[in-house]
PDB file of C-alpha atoms and ligand atoms in Angstrom:
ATOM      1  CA  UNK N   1       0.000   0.000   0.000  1.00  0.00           C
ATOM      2  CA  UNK N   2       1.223   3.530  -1.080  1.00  0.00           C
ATOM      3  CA  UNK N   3       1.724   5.577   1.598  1.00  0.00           C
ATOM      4  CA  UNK N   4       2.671   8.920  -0.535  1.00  0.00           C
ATOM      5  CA  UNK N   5      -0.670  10.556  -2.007  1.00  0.00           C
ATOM      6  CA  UNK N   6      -0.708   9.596  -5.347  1.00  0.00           C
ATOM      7  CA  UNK N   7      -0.416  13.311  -6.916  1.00  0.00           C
ATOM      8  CA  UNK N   8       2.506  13.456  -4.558  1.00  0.00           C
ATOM      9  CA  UNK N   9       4.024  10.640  -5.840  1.00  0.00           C
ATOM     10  CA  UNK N  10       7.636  10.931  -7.819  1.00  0.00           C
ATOM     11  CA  UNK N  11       8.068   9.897 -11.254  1.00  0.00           C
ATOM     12  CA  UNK N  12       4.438   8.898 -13.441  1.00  0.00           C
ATOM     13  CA  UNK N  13       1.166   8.526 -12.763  1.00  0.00           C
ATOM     14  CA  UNK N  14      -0.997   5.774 -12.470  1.00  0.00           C
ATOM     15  CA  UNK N  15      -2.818   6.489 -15.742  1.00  0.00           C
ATOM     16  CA  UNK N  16       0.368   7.040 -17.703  1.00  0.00           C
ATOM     17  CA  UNK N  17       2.057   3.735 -15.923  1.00  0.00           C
ATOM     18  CA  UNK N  18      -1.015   1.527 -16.987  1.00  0.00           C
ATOM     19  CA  UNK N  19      -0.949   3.264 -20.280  1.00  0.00           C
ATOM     20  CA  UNK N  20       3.552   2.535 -20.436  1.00  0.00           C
ATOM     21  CA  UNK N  21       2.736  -1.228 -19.900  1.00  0.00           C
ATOM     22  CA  UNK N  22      -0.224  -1.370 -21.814  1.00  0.00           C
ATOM     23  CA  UNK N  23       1.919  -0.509 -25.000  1.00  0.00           C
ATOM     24  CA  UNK N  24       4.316  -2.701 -24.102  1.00  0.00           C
ATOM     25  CA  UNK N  25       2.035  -5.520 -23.734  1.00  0.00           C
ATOM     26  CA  UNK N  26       0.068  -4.705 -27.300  1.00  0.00           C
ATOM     27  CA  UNK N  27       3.882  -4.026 -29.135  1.00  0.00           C
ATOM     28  CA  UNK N  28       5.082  -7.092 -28.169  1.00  0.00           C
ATOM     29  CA  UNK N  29       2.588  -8.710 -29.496  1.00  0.00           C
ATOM     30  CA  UNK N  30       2.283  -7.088 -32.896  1.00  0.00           C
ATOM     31  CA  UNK N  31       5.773  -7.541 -33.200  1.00  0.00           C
ATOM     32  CA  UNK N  32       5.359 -11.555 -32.578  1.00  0.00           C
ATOM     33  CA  UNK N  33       2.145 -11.349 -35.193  1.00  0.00           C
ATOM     34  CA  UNK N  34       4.081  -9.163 -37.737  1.00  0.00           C
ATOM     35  CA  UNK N  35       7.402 -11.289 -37.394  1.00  0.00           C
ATOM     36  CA  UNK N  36       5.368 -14.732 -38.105  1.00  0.00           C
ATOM     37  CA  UNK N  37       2.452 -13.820 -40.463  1.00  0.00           C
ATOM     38  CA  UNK N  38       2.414 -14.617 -43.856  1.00  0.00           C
ATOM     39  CA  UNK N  39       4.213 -12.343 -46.660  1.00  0.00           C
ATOM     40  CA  UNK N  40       1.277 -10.142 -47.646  1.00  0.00           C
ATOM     41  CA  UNK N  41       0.866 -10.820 -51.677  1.00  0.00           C
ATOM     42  CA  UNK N  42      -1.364  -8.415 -54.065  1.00  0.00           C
ATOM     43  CA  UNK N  43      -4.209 -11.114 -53.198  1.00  0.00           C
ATOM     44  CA  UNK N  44      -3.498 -11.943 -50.120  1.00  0.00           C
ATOM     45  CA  UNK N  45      -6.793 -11.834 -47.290  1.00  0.00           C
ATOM     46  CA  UNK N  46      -7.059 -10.525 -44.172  1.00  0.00           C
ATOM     47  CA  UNK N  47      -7.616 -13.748 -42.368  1.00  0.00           C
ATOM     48  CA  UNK N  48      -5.490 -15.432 -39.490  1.00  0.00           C
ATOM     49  CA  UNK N  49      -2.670 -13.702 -37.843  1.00  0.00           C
ATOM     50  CA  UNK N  50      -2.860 -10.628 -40.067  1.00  0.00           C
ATOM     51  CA  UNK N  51      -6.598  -9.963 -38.874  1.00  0.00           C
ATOM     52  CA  UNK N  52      -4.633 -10.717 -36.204  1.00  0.00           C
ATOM     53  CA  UNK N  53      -2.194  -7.878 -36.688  1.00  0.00           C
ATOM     54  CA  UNK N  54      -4.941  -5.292 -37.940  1.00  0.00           C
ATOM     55  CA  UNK N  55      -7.246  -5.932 -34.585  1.00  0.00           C
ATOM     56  CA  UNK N  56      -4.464  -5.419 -32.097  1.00  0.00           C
ATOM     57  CA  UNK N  57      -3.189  -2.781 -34.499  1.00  0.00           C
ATOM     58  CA  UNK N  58      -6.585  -0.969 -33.828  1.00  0.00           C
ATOM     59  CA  UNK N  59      -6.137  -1.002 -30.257  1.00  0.00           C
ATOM     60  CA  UNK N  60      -2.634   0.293 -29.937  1.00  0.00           C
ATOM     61  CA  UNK N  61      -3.961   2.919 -31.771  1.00  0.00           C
ATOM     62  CA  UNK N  62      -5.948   4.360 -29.579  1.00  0.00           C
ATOM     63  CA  UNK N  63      -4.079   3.542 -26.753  1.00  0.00           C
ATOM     64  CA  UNK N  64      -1.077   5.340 -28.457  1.00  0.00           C
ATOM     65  CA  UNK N  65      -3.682   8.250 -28.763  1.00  0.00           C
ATOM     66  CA  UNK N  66      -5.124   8.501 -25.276  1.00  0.00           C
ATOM     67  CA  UNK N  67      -1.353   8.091 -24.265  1.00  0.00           C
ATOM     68  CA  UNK N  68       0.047  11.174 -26.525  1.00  0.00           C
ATOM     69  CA  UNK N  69      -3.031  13.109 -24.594  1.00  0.00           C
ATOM     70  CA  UNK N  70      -2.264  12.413 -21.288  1.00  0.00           C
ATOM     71  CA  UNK N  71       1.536  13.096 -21.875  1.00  0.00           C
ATOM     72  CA  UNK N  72       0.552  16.424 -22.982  1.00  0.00           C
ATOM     73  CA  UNK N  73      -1.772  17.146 -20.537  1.00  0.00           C
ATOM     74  CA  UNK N  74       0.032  15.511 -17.232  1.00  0.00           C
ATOM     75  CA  UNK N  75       3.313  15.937 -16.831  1.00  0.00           C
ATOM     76  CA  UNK N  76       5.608  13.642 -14.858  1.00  0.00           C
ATOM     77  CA  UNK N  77       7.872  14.816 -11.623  1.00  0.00           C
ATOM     78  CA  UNK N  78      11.301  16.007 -13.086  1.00  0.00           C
ATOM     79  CA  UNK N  79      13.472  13.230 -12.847  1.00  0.00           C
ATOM     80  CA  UNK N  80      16.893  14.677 -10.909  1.00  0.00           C
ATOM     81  CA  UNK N  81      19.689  13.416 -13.272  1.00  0.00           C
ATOM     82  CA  UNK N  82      22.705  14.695 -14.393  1.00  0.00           C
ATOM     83  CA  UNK N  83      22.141  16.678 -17.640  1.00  0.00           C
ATOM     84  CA  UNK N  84      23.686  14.181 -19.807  1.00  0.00           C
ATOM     85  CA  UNK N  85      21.237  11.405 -19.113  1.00  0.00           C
ATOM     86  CA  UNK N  86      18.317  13.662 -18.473  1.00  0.00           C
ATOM     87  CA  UNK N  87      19.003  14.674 -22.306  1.00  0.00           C
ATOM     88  CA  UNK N  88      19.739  11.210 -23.297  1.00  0.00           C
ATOM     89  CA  UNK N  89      16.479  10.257 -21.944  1.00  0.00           C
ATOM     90  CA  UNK N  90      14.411  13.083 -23.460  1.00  0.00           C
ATOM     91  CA  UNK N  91      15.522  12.181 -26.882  1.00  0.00           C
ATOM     92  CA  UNK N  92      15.324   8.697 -26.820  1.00  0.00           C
ATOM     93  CA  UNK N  93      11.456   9.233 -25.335  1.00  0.00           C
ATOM     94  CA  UNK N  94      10.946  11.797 -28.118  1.00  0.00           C
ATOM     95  CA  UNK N  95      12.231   9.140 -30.599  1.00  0.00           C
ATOM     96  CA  UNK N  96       9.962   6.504 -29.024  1.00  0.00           C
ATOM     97  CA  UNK N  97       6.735   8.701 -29.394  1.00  0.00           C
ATOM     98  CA  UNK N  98       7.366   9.785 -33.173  1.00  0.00           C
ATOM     99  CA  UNK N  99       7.415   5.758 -34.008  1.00  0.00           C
ATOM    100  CA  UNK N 100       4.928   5.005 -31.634  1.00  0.00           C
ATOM    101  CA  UNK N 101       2.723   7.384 -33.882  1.00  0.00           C
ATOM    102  CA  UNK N 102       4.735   6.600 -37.414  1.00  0.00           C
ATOM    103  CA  UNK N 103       4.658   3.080 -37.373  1.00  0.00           C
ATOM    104  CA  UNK N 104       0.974   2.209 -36.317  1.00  0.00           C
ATOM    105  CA  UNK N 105       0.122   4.928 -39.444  1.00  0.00           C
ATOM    106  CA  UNK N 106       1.842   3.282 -41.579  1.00  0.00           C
ATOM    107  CA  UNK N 107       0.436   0.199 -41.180  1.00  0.00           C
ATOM    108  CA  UNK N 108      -2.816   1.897 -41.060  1.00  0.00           C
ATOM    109  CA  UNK N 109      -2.029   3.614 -44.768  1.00  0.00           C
ATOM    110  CA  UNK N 110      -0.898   0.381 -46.274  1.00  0.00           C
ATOM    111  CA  UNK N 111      -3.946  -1.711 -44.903  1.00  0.00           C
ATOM    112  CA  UNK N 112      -6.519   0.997 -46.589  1.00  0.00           C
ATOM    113  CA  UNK N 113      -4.463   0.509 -49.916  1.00  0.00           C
ATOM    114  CA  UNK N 114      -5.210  -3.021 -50.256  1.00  0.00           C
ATOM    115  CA  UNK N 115      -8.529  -2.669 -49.800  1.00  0.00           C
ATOM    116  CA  UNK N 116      -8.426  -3.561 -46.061  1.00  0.00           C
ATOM    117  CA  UNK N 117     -11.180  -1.823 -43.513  1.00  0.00           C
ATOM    118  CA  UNK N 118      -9.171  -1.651 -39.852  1.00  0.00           C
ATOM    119  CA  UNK N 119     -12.164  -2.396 -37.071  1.00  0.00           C
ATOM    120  CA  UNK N 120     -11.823  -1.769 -33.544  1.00  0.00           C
ATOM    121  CA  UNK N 121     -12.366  -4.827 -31.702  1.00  0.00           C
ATOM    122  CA  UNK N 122     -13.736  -5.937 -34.875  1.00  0.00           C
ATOM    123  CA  UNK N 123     -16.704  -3.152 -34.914  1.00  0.00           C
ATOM    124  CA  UNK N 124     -15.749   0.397 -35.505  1.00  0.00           C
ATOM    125  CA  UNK N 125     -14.661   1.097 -39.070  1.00  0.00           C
ATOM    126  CA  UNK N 126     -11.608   3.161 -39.138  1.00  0.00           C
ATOM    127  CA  UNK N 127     -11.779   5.785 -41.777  1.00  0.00           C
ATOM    128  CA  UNK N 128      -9.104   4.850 -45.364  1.00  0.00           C
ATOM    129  CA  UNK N 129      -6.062   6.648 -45.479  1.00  0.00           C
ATOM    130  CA  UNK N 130      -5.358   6.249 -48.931  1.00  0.00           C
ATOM    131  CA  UNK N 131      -7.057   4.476 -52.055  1.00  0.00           C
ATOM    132  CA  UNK N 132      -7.127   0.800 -52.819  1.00  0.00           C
ATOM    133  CA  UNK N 133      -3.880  -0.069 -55.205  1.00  0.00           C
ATOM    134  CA  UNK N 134      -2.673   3.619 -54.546  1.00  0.00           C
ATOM    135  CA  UNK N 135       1.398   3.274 -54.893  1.00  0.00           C
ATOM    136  CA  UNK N 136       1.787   5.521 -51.948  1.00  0.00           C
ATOM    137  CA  UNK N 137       0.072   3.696 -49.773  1.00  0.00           C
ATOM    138  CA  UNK N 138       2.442   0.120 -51.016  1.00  0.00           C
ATOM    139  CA  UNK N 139       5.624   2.449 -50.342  1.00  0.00           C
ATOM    140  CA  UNK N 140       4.003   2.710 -47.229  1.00  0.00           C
ATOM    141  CA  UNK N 141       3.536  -0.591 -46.545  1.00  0.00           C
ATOM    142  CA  UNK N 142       8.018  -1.223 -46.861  1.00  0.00           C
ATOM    143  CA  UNK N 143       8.519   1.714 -44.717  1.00  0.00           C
ATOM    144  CA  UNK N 144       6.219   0.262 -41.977  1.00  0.00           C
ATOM    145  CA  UNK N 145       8.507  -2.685 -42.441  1.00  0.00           C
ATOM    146  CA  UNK N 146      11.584  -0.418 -41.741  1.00  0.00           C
ATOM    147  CA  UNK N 147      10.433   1.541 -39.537  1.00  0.00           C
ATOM    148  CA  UNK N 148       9.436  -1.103 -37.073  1.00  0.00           C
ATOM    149  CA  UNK N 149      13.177  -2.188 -36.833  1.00  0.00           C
ATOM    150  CA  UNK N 150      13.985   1.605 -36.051  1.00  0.00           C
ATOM    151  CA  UNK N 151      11.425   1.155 -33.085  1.00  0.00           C
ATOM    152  CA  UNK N 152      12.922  -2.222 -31.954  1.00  0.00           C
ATOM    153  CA  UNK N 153      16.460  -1.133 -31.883  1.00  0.00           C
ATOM    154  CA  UNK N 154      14.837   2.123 -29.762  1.00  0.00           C
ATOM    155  CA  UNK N 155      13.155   0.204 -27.179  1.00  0.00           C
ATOM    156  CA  UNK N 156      16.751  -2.410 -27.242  1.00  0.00           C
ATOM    157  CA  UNK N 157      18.006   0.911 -26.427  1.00  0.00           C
ATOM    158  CA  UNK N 158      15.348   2.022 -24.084  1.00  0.00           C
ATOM    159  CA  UNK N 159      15.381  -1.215 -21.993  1.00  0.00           C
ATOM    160  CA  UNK N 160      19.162  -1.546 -21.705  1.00  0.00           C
ATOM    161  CA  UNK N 161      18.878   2.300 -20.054  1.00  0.00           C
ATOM    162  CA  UNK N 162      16.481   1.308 -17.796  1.00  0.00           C
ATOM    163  CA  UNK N 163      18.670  -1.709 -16.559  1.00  0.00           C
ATOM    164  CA  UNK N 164      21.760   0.593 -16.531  1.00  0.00           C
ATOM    165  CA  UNK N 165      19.633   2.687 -14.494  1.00  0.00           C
ATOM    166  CA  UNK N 166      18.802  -0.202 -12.130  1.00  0.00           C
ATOM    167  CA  UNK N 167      21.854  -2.306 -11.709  1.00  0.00           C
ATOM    168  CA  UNK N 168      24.615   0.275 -12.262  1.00  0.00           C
ATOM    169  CA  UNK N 169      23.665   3.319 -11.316  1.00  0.00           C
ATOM    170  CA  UNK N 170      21.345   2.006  -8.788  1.00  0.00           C
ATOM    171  CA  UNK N 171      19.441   4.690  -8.830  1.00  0.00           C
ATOM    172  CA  UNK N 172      15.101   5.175  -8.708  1.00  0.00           C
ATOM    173  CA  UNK N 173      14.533   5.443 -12.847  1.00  0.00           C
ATOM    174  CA  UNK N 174      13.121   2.272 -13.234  1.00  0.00           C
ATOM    175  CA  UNK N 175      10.349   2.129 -10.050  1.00  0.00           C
ATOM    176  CA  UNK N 176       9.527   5.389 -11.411  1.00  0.00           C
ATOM    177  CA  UNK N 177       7.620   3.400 -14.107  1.00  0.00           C
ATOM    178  CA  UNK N 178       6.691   0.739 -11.534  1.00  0.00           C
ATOM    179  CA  UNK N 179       3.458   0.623  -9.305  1.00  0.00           C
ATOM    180  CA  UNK N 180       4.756   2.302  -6.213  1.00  0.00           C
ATOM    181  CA  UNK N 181       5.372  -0.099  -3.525  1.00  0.00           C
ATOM    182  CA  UNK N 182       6.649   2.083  -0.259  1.00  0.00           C
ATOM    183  CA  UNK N 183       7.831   5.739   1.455  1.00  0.00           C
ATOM    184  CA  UNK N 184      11.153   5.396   1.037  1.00  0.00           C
ATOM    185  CA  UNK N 185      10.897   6.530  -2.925  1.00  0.00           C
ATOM    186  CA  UNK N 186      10.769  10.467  -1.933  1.00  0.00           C
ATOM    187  CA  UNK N 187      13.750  11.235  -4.625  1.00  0.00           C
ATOM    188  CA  UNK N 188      13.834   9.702  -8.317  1.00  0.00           C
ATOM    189  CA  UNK N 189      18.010   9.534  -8.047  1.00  0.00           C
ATOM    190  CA  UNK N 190      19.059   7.737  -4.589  1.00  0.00           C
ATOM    191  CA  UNK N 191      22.350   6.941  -4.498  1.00  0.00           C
TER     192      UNK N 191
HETATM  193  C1  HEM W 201       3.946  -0.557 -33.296  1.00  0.00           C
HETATM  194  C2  HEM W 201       3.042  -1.304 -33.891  1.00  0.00           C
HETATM  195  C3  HEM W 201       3.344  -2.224 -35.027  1.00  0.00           C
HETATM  196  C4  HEM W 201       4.443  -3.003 -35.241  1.00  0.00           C
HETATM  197  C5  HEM W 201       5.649  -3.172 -34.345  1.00  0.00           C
HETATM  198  C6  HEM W 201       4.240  -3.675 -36.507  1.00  0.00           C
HETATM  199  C7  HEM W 201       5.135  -4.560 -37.070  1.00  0.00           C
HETATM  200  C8  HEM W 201       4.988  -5.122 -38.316  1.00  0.00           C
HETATM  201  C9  HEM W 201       5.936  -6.005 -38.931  1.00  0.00           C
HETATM  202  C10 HEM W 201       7.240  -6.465 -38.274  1.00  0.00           C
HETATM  203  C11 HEM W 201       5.465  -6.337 -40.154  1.00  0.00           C
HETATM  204  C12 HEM W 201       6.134  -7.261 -41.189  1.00  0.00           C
HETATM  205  C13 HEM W 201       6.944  -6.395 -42.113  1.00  0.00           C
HETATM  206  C14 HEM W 201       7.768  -7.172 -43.083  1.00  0.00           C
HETATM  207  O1  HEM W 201       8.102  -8.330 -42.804  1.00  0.00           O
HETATM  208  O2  HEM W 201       8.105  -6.603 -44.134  1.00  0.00           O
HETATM  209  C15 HEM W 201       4.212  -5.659 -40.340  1.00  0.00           C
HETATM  210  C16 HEM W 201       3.438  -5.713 -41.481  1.00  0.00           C
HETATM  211  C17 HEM W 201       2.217  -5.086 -41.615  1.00  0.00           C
HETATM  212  N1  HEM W 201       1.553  -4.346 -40.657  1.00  0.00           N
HETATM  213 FE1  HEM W 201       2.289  -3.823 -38.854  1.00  0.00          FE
HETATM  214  N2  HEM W 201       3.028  -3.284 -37.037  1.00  0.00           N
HETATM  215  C18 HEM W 201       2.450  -2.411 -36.151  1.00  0.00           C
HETATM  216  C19 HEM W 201       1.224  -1.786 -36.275  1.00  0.00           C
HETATM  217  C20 HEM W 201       0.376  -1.962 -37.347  1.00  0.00           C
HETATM  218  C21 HEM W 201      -0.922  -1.342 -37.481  1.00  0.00           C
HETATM  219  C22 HEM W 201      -1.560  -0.418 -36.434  1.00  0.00           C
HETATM  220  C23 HEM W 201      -1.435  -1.722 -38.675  1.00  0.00           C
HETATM  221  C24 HEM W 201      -2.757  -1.380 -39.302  1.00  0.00           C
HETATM  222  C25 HEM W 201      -3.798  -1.004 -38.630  1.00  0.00           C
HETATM  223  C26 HEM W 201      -0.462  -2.586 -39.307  1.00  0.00           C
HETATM  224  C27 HEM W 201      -0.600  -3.160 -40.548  1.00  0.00           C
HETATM  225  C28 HEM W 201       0.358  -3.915 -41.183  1.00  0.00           C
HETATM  226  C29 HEM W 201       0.241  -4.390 -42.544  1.00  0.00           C
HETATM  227  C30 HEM W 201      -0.938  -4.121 -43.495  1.00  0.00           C
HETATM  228  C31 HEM W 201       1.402  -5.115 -42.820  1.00  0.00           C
HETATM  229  C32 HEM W 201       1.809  -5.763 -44.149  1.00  0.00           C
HETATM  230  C33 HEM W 201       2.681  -4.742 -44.849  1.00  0.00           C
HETATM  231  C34 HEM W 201       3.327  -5.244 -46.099  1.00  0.00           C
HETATM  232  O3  HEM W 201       3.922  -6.326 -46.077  1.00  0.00           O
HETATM  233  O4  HEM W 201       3.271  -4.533 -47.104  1.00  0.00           O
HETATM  234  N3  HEM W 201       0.632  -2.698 -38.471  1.00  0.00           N
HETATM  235  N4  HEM W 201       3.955  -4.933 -39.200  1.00  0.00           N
HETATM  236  C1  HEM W 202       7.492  -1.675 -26.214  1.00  0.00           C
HETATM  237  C2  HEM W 202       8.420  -1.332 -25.353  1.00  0.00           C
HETATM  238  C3  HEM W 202       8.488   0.045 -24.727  1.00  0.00           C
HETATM  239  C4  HEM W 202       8.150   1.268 -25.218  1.00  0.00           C
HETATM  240  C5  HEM W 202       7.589   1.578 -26.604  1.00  0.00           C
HETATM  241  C6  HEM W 202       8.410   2.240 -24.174  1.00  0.00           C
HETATM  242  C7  HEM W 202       8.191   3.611 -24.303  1.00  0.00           C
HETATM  243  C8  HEM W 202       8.439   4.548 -23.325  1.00  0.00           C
HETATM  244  C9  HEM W 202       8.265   5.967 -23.469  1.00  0.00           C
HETATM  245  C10 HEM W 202       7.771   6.658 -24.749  1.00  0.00           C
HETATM  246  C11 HEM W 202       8.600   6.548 -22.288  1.00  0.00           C
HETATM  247  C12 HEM W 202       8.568   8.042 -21.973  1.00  0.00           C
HETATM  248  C13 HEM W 202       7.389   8.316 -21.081  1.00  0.00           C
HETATM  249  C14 HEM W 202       7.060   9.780 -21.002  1.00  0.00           C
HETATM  250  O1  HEM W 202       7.894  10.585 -20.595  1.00  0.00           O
HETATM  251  O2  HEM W 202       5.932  10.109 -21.353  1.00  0.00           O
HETATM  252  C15 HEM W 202       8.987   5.491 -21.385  1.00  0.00           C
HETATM  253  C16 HEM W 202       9.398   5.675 -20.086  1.00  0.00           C
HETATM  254  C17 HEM W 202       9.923   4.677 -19.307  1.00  0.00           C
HETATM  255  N1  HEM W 202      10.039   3.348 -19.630  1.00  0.00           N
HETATM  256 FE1  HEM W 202       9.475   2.475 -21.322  1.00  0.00          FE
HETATM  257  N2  HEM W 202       8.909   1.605 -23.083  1.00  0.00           N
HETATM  258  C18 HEM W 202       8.979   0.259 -23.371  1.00  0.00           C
HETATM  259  C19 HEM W 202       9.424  -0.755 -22.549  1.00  0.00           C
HETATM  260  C20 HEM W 202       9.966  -0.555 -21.303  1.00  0.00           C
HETATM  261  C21 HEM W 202      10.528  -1.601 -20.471  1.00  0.00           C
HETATM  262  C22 HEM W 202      10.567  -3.100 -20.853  1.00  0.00           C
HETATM  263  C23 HEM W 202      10.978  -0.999 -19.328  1.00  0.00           C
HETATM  264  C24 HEM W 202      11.666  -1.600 -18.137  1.00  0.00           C
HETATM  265  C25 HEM W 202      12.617  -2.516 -18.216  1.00  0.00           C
HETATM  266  C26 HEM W 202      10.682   0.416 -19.442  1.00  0.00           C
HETATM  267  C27 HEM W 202      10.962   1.369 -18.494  1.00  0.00           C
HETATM  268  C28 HEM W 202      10.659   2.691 -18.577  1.00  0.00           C
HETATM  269  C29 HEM W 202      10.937   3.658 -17.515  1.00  0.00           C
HETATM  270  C30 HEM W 202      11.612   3.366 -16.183  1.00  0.00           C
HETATM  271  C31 HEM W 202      10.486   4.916 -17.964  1.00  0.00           C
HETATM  272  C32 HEM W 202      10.563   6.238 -17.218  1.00  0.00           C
HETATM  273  C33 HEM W 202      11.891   6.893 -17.500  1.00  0.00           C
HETATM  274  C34 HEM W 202      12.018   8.222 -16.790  1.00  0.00           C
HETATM  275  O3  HEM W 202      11.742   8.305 -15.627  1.00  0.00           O
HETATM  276  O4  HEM W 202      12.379   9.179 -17.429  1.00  0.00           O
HETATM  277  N3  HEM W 202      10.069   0.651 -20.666  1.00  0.00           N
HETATM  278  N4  HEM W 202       8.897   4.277 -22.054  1.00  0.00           N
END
């Protein structure tokens, strides 16, 4: 049980911790579904794991959305590094959130060119973003491939800072992410 007030609490939020792990939980899996569905041919279907792919790819949108919102909206406690790793961290974040947004888009463009309706949870219609057999929305399709490996090597990067954080430095970066579990967390850098 927390014994700091919530809004008093260093680090994130509970909305914007739920909302961390939540992507997590939904990238993982589209990268499992992307890395082990079938090539997608001119006449290929949207059956099996690439429904598969579009459905969770629905979701993470608008998890990606209401996450971008609250970001903007809440801020998190500053987090008492040393410049070079506050700034290492800021980028790396800002990196994170462009392909959070890209890559999702993307895959969202390239679906609507081959005809492809995204639902979410199979009900809502997404709007197209570009015509069936439009060759914008194929070149699309490659860099969605592309940038997804940008995004992977980003969160390789992202996780290996957070252990750094936690097994070298020693420091609070990591519970600041973590459901708070006592008092003694009053500064985000305890060395
Ligand atoms: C961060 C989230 C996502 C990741 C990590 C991801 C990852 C991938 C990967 C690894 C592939 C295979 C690429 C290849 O082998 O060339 C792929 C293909 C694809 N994804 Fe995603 N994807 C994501 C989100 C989405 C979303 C939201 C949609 C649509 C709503 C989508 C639609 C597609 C489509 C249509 C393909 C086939 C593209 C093609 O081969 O031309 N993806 N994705
Ligand atoms: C799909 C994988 C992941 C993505 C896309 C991701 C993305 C992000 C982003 C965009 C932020 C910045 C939050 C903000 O300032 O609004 C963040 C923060 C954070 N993430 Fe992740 N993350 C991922 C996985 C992980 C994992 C596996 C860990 C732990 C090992 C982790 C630990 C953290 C921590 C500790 C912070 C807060 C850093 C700070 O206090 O400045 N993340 N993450």
């Amino acid at each position: 049980m927390a014994n700091l007030q919530e809004s008093t609490r260093p680090g994130y939020d509970a909305v914007a911790r739920a909302l961390h792990w939540l992507t997590v939980l939904l990238i993982a899996m589209q990268f499992m579904i992307g890395w082990t569905m079938p090539d997608v041919q001119k006449d290929t279907q949207p059956i099996g794991l690439i429904a598969w792919h579009l459905g969770v790819g629905a979701t993470l949108i608008v998890v990606i959305l209401l996450r971008v919102i609250w970001r903007l909206t809440h801020r998190p406690t500053p987090d008492d590094l040393p410049p070079f790793f506050s700034i290492a961290s800021r980028v790396t974040h800002l990196l994170l959130y462009a392909t959070l947004v890209l890559v999702p888009l993307l895959g969202w463009i390239n679906a609507s060119s081959r005809g492809w309706t995204v639902r979410l949870l199979g009900l809502v219609p997404y709007p197209a973003l570009s015509a069936p057999g439009s060759a914008f929305g194929h070149k699309m399709g490659d860099l969605h491939g592309i940038l997804a490996w940008v995004l992977f090597a980003l969160i390789g990067l992202h996780v290996a800072a957070a252990l750094f954080h936690r097994l070298v430095l020693r420091d609070h970066v990591l519970q600041r992410m973590l459901p708070h579990a006592g008092p003694s967390r009053q500064s985000a850098r305890n060395r």
